[in-house]
PDB file of C-alpha atoms in Angstrom:
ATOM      1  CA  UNK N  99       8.557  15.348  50.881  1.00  0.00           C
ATOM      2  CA  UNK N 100      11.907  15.915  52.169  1.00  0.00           C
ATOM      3  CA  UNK N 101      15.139  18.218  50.592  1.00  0.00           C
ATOM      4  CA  UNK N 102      16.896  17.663  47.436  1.00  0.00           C
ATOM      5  CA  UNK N 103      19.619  16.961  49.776  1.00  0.00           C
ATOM      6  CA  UNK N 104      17.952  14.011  51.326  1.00  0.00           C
ATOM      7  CA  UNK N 105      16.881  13.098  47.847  1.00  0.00           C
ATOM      8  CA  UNK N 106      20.135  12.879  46.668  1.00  0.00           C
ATOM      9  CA  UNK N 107      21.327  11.216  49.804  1.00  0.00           C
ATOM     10  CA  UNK N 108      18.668   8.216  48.933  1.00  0.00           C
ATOM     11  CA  UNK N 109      19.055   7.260  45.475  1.00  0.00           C
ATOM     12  CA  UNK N 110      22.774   7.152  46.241  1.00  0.00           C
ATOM     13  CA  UNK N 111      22.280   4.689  49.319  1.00  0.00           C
ATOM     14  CA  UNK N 112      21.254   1.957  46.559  1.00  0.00           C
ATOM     15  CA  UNK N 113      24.018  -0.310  45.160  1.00  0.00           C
ATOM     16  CA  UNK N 114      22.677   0.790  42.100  1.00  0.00           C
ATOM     17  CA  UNK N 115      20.199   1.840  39.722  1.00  0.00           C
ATOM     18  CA  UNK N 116      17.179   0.614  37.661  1.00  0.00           C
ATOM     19  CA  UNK N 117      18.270  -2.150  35.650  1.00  0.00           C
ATOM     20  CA  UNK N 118      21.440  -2.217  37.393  1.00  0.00           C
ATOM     21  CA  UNK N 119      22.554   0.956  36.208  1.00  0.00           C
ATOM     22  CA  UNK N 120      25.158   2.277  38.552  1.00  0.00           C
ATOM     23  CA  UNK N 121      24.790   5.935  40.269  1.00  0.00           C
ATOM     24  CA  UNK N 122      27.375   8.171  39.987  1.00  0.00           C
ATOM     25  CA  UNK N 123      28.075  10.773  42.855  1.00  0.00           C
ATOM     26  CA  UNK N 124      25.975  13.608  44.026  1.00  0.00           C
ATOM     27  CA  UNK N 125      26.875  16.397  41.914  1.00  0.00           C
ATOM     28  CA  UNK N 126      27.749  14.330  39.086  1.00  0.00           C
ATOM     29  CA  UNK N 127      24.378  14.662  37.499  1.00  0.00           C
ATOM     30  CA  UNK N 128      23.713  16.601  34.229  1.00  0.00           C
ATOM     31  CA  UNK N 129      22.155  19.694  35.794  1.00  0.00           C
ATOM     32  CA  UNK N 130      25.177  20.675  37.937  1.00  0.00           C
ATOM     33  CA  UNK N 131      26.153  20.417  41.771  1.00  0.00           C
ATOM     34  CA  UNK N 132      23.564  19.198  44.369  1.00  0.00           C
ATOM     35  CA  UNK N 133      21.564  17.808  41.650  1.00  0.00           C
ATOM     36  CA  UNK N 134      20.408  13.768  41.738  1.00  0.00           C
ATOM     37  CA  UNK N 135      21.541  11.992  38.326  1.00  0.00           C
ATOM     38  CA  UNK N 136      19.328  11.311  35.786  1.00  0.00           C
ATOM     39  CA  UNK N 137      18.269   7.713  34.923  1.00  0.00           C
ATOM     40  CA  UNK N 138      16.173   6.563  31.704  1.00  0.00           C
ATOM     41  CA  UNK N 139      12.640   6.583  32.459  1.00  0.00           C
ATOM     42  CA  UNK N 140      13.217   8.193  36.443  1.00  0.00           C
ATOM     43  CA  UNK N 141      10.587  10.403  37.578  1.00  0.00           C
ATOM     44  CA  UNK N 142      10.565  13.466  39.826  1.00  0.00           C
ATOM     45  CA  UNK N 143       8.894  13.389  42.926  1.00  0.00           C
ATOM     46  CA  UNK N 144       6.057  15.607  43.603  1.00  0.00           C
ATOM     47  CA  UNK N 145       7.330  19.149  44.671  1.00  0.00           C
ATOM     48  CA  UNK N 146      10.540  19.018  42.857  1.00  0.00           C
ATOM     49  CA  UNK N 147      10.939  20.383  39.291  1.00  0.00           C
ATOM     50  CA  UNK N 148      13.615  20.924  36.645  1.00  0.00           C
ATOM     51  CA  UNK N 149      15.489  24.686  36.499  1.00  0.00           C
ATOM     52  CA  UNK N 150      14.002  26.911  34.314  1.00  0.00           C
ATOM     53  CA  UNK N 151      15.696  26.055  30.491  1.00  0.00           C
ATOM     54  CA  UNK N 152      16.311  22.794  31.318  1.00  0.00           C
ATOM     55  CA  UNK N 153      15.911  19.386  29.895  1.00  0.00           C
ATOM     56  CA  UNK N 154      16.470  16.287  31.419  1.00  0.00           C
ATOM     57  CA  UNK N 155      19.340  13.989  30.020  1.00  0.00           C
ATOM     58  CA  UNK N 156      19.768  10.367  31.161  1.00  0.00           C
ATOM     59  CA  UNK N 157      23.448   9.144  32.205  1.00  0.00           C
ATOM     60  CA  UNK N 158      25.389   9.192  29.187  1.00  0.00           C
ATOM     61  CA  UNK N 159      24.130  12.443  28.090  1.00  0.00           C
ATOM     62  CA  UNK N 160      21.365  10.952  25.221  1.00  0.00           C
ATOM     63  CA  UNK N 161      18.407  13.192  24.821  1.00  0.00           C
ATOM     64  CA  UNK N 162      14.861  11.685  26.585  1.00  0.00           C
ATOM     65  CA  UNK N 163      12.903  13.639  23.793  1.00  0.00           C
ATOM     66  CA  UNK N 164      11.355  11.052  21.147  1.00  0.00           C
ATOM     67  CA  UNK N 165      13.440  10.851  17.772  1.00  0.00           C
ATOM     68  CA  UNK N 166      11.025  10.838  14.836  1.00  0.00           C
ATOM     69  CA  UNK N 167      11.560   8.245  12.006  1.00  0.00           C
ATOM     70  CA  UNK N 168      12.675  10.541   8.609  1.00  0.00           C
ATOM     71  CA  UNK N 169       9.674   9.866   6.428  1.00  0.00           C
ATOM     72  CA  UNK N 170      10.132   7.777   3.362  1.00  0.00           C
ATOM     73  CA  UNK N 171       7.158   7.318   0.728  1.00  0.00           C
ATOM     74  CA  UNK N 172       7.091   3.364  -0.312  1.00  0.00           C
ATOM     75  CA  UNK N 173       6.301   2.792  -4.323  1.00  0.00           C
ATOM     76  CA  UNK N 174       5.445  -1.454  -4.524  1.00  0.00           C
ATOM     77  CA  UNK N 175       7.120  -3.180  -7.386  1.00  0.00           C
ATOM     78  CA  UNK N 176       5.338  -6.302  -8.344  1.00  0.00           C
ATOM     79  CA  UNK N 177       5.834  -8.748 -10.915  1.00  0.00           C
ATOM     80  CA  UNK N 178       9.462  -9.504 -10.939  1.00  0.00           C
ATOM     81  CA  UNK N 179      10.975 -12.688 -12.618  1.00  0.00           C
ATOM     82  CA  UNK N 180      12.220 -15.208  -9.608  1.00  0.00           C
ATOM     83  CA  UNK N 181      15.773 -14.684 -10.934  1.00  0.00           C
ATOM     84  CA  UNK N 182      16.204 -11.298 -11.245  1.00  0.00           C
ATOM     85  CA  UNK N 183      18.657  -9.421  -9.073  1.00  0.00           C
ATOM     86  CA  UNK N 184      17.991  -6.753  -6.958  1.00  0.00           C
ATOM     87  CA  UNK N 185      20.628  -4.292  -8.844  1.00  0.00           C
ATOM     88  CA  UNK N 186      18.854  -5.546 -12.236  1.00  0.00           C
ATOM     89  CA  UNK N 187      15.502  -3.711 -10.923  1.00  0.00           C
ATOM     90  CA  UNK N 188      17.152  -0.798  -8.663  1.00  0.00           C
ATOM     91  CA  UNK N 189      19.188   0.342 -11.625  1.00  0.00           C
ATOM     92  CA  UNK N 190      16.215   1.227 -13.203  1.00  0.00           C
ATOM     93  CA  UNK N 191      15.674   3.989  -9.934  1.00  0.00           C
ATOM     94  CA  UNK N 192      19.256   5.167 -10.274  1.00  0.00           C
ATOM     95  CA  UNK N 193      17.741   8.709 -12.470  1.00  0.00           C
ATOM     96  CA  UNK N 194      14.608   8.613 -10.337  1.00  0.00           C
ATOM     97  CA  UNK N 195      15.045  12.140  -7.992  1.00  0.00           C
ATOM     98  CA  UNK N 196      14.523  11.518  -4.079  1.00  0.00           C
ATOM     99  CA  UNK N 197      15.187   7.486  -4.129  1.00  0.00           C
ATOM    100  CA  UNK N 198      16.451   6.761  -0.742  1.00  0.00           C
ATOM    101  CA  UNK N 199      16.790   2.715  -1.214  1.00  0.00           C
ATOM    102  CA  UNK N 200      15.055  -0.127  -3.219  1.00  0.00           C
ATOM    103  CA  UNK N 201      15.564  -3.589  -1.859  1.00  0.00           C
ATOM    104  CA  UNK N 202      14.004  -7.007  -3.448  1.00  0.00           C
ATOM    105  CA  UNK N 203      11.971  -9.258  -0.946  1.00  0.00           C
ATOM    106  CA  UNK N 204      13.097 -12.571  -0.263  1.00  0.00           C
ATOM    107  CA  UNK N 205      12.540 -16.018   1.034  1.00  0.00           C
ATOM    108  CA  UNK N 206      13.205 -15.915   4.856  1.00  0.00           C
ATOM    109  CA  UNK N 207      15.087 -18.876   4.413  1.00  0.00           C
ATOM    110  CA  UNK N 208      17.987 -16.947   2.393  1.00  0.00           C
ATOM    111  CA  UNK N 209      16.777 -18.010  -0.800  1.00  0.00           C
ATOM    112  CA  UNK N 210      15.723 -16.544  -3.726  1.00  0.00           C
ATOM    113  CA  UNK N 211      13.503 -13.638  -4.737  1.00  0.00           C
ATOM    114  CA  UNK N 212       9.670 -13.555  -3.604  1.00  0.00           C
ATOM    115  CA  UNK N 213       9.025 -11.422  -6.727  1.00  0.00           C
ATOM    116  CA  UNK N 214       8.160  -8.096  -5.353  1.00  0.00           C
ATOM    117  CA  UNK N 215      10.647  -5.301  -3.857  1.00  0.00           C
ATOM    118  CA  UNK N 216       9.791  -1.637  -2.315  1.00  0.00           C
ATOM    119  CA  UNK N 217      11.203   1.362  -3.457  1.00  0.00           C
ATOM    120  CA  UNK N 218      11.339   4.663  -0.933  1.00  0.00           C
ATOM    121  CA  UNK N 219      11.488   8.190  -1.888  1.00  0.00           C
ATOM    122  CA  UNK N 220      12.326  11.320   0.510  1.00  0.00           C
ATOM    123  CA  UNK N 221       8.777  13.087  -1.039  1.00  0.00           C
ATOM    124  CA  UNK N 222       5.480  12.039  -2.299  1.00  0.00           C
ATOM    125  CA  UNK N 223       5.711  13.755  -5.634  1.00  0.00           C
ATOM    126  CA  UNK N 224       8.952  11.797  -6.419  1.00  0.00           C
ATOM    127  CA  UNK N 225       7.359   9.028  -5.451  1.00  0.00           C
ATOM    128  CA  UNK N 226       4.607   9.195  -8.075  1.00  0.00           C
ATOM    129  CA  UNK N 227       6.915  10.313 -10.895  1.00  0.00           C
ATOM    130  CA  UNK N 228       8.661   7.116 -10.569  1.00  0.00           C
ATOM    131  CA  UNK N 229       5.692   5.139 -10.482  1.00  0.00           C
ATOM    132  CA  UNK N 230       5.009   6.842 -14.100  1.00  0.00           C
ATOM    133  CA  UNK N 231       8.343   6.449 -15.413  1.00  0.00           C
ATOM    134  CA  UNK N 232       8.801   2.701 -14.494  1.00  0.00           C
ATOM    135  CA  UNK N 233       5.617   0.962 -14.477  1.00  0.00           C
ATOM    136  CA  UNK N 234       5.807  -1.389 -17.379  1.00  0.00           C
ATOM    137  CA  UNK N 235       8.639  -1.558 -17.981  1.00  0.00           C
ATOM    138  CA  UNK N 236      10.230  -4.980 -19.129  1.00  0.00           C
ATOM    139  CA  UNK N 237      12.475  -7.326 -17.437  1.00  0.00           C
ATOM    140  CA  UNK N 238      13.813 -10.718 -18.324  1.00  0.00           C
ATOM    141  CA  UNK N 239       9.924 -10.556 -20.391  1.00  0.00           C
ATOM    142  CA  UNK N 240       7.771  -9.612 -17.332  1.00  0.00           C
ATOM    143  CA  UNK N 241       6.369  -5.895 -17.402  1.00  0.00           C
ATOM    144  CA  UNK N 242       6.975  -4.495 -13.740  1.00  0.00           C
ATOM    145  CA  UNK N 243       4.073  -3.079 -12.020  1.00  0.00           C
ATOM    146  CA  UNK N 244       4.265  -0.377  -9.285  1.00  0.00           C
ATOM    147  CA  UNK N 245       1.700   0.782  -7.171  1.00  0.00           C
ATOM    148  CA  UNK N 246       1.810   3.645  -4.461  1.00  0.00           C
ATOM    149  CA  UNK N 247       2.518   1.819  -1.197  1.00  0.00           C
ATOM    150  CA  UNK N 248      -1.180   0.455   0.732  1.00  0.00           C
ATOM    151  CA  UNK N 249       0.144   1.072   4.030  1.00  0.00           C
ATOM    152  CA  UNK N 250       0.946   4.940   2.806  1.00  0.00           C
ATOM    153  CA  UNK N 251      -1.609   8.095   2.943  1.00  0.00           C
ATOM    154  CA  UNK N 252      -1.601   9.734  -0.725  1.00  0.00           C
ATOM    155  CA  UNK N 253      -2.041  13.174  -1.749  1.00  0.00           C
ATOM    156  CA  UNK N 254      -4.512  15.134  -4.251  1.00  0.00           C
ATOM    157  CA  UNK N 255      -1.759  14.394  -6.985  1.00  0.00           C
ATOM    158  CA  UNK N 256      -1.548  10.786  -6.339  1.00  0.00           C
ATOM    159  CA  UNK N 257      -5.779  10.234  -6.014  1.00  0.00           C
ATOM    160  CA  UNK N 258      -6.069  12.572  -9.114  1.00  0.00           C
ATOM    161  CA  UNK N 259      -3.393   9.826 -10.518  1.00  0.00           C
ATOM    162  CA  UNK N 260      -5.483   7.024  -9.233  1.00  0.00           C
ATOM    163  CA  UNK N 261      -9.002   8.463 -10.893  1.00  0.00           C
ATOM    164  CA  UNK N 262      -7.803   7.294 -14.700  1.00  0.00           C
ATOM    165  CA  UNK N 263     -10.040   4.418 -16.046  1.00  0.00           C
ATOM    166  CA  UNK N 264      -6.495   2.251 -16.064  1.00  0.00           C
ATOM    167  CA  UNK N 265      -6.350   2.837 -12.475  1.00  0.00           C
ATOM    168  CA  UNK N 266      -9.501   3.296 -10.655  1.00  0.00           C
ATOM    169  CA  UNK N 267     -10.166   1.107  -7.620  1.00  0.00           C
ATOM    170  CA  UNK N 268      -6.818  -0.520  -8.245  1.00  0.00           C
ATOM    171  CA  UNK N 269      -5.636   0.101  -4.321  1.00  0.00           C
ATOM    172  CA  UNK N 270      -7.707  -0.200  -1.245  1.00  0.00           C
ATOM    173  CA  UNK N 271      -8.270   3.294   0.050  1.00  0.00           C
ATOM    174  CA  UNK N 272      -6.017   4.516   2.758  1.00  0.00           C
ATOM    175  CA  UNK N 273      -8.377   5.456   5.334  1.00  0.00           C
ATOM    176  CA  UNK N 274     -11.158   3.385   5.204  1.00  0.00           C
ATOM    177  CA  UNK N 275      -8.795   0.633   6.055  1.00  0.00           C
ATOM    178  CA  UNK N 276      -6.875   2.439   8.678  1.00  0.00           C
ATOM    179  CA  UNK N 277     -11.462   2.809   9.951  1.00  0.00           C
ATOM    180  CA  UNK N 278     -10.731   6.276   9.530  1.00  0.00           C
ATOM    181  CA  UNK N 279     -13.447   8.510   7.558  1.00  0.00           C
ATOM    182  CA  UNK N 280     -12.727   8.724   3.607  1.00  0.00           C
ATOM    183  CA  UNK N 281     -12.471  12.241   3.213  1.00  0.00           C
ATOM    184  CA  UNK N 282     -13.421  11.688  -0.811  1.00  0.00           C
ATOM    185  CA  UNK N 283     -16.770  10.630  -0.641  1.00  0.00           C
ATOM    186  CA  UNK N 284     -18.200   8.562  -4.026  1.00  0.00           C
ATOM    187  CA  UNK N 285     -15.292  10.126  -5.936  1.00  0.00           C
ATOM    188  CA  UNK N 286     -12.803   8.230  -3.946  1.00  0.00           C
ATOM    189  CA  UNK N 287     -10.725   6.284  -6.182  1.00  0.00           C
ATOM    190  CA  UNK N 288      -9.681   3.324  -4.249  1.00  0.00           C
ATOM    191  CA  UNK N 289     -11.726   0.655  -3.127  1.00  0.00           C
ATOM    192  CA  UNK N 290     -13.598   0.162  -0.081  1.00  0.00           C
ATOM    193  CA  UNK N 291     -13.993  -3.604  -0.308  1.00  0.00           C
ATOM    194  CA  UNK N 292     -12.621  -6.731  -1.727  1.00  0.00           C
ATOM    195  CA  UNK N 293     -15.209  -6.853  -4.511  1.00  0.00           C
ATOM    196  CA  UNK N 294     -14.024  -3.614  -5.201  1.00  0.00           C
ATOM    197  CA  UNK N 295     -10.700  -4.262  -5.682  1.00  0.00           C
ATOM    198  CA  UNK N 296      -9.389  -4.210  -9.420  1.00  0.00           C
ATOM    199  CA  UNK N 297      -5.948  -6.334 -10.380  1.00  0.00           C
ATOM    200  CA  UNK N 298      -3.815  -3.642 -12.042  1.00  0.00           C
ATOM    201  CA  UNK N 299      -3.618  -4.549 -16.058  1.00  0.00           C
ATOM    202  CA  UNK N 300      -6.055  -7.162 -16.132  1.00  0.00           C
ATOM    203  CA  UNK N 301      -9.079  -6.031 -16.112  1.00  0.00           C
ATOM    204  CA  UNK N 302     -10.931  -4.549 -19.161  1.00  0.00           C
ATOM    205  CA  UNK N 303     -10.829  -0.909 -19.791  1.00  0.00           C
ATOM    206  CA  UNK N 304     -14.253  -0.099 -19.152  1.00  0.00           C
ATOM    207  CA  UNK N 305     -14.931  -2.208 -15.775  1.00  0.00           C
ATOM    208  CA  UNK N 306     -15.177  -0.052 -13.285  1.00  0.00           C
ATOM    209  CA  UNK N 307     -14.170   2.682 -14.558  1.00  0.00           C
ATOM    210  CA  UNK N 308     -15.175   6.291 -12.826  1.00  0.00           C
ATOM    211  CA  UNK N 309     -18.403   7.601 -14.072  1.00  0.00           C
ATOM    212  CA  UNK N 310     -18.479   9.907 -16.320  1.00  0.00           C
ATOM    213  CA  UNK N 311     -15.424   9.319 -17.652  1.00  0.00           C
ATOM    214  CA  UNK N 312     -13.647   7.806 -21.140  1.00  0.00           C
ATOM    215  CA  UNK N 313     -13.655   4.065 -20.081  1.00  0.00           C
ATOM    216  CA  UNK N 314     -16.696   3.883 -18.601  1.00  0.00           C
ATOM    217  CA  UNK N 315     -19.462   2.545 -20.994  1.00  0.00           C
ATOM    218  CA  UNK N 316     -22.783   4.284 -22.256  1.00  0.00           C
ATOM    219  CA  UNK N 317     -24.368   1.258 -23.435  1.00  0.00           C
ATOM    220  CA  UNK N 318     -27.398  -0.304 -22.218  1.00  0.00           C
ATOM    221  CA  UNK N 319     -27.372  -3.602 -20.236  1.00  0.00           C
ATOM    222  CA  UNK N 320     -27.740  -6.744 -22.372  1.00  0.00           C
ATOM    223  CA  UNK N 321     -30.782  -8.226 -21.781  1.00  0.00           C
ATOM    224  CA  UNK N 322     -30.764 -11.111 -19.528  1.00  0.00           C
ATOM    225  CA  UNK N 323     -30.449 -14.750 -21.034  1.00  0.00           C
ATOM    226  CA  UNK N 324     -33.229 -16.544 -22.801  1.00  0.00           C
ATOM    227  CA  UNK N 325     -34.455 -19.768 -20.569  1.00  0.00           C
ATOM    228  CA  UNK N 326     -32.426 -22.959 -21.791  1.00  0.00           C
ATOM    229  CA  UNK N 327     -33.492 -24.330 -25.019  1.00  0.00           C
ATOM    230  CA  UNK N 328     -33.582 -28.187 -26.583  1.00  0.00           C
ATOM    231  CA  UNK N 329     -33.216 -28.669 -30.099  1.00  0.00           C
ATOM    232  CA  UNK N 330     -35.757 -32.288 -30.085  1.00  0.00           C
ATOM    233  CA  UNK N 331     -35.069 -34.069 -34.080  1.00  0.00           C
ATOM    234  CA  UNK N 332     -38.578 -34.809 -35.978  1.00  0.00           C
ATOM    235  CA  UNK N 333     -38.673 -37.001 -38.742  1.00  0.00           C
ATOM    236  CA  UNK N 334     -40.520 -35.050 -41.655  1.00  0.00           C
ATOM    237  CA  UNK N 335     -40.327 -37.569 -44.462  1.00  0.00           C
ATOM    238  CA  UNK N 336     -43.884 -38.519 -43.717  1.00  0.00           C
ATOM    239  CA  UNK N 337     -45.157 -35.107 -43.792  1.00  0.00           C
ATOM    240  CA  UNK N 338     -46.311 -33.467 -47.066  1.00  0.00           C
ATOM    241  CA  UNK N 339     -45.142 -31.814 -49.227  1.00  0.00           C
ATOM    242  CA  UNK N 340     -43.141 -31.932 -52.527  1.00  0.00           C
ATOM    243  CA  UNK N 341     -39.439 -31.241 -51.461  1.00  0.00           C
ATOM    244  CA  UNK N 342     -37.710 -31.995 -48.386  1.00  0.00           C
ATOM    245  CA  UNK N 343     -37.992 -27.981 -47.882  1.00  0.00           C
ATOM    246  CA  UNK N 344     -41.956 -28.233 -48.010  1.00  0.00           C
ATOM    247  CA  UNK N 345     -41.484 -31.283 -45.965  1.00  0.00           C
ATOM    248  CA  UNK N 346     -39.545 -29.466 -42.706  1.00  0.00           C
ATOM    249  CA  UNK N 347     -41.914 -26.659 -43.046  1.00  0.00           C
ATOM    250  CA  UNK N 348     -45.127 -28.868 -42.821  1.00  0.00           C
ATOM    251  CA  UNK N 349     -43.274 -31.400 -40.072  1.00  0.00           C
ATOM    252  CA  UNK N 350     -42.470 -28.070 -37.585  1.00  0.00           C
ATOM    253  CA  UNK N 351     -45.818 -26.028 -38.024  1.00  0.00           C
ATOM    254  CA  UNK N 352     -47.631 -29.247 -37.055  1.00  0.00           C
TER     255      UNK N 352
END
């Protein structure tokens, strides 16, 4: 495989590195003297391997470890008048604890408001307490609706949230979308399937709510319909009888 001299020797006989980054000098590398340089994404060649503590560095001196994304827990704000501003609505968030931003969605095309925004929060349980604090809430004579973010994973707090008559199968569940197995079983409070799927606030208190509890109704079925019916006129004035009363009576039992 050859020395780490000779190693060195070769990546410095090229006029210069991947994507045209230039090579600095041997030595010059981050791990010291009669070391090769680092370059993003360069491999070691079978035989060779870093000293003992160290970790690799590409020119520059940025880190080659992954950088995780700070989590943020997305609330959905729906129903927003067209022209309301985005401070109008992230006012409202200003006394919320953990809010990290809220920004209104809109039109690609730089134009208005698409009537929706997203609010983030540094935990889940500040999350949720927003979610109870602002939902409904009027603006320019629209009531705001939030909703813990689809594309999130909840918590026991937020499915315990979610099992209230008002808000049972109101969001599609979390891991049976992502085709992972629901971990809830029939007590899962979101919904599995389009036909599943309740609108938040418009539909009635008792449809689909979770058995057993307050909303959901104890009362039989109705029976099914009665086949369709015609009303047909008969004239009864020939009939007998001594009123038109006795008339009808006689005309219909005929």
């Amino acid at each position: 495989h050859g020395s780490l001299a000779s190693l060195t020797d070769a990546l410095n006989s090229f006029a210069g590195g991947p994507m045209g980054l230039p090579l600095p000098p041997p030595g010059a590398g981050p791990f010291g003297a009669g070391l090769p340089p680092m370059i993003p994404g360069m491999m070691l060649p079978p035989g060779l391997a870093f000293p003992p503590g160290v970790v690799p560095r590409p020119l520059g001196g940025a880190s080659l470890l992954p950088t995780t994304k700070s989590k943020a827990w997305p609330v959905f704000v729906g129903n927003i008048a067209f022209d309301t501003e985005e401070e109008e609505v992230g006012v409202l968030f200003r006394d919320c604890k953990g809010l990290k931003s809220f920004r209104l969605a809109k039109e690609a095309s730089g134009g208005g408001s698409r009537g929706f925004g997203f609010a983030e929060f540094e935990e889940p349980s500040q999350a949720l307490d927003a979610i109870k604090a602002i939902d409904g809430h009027d603006i320019r004579g629209r009531r705001l609706r939030l909703r813990w973010g689809e594309n999130a994973p909840t918590t026991q707090e937020v499915d315990d949230f979610h099992r209230a008559p008002e808000r049972w199968k109101t969001r599609p569940c979390y891991e049976f979308h992502k085709q992972i197995p629901c971990p809830r079983g029939e007590s899962c409070p979101y919904a599995h399937s389009e036909a599943e799927l309740r609108k938040l606030g418009n539909a009635a208190p008792d449809a689909g709510a979770p058995p057993g509890s307050a909303g959901a109704s104890s009362a039989p079925a109705p029976p099914p319909p009665r086949p369709d019916t015609f009303k047909v006129p008969v004239p009864f004035a020939d009939f007998p009888g001594a009123t038109d009363e006795e008339k009808q009576r006689a005309a219909y039992t005929a």
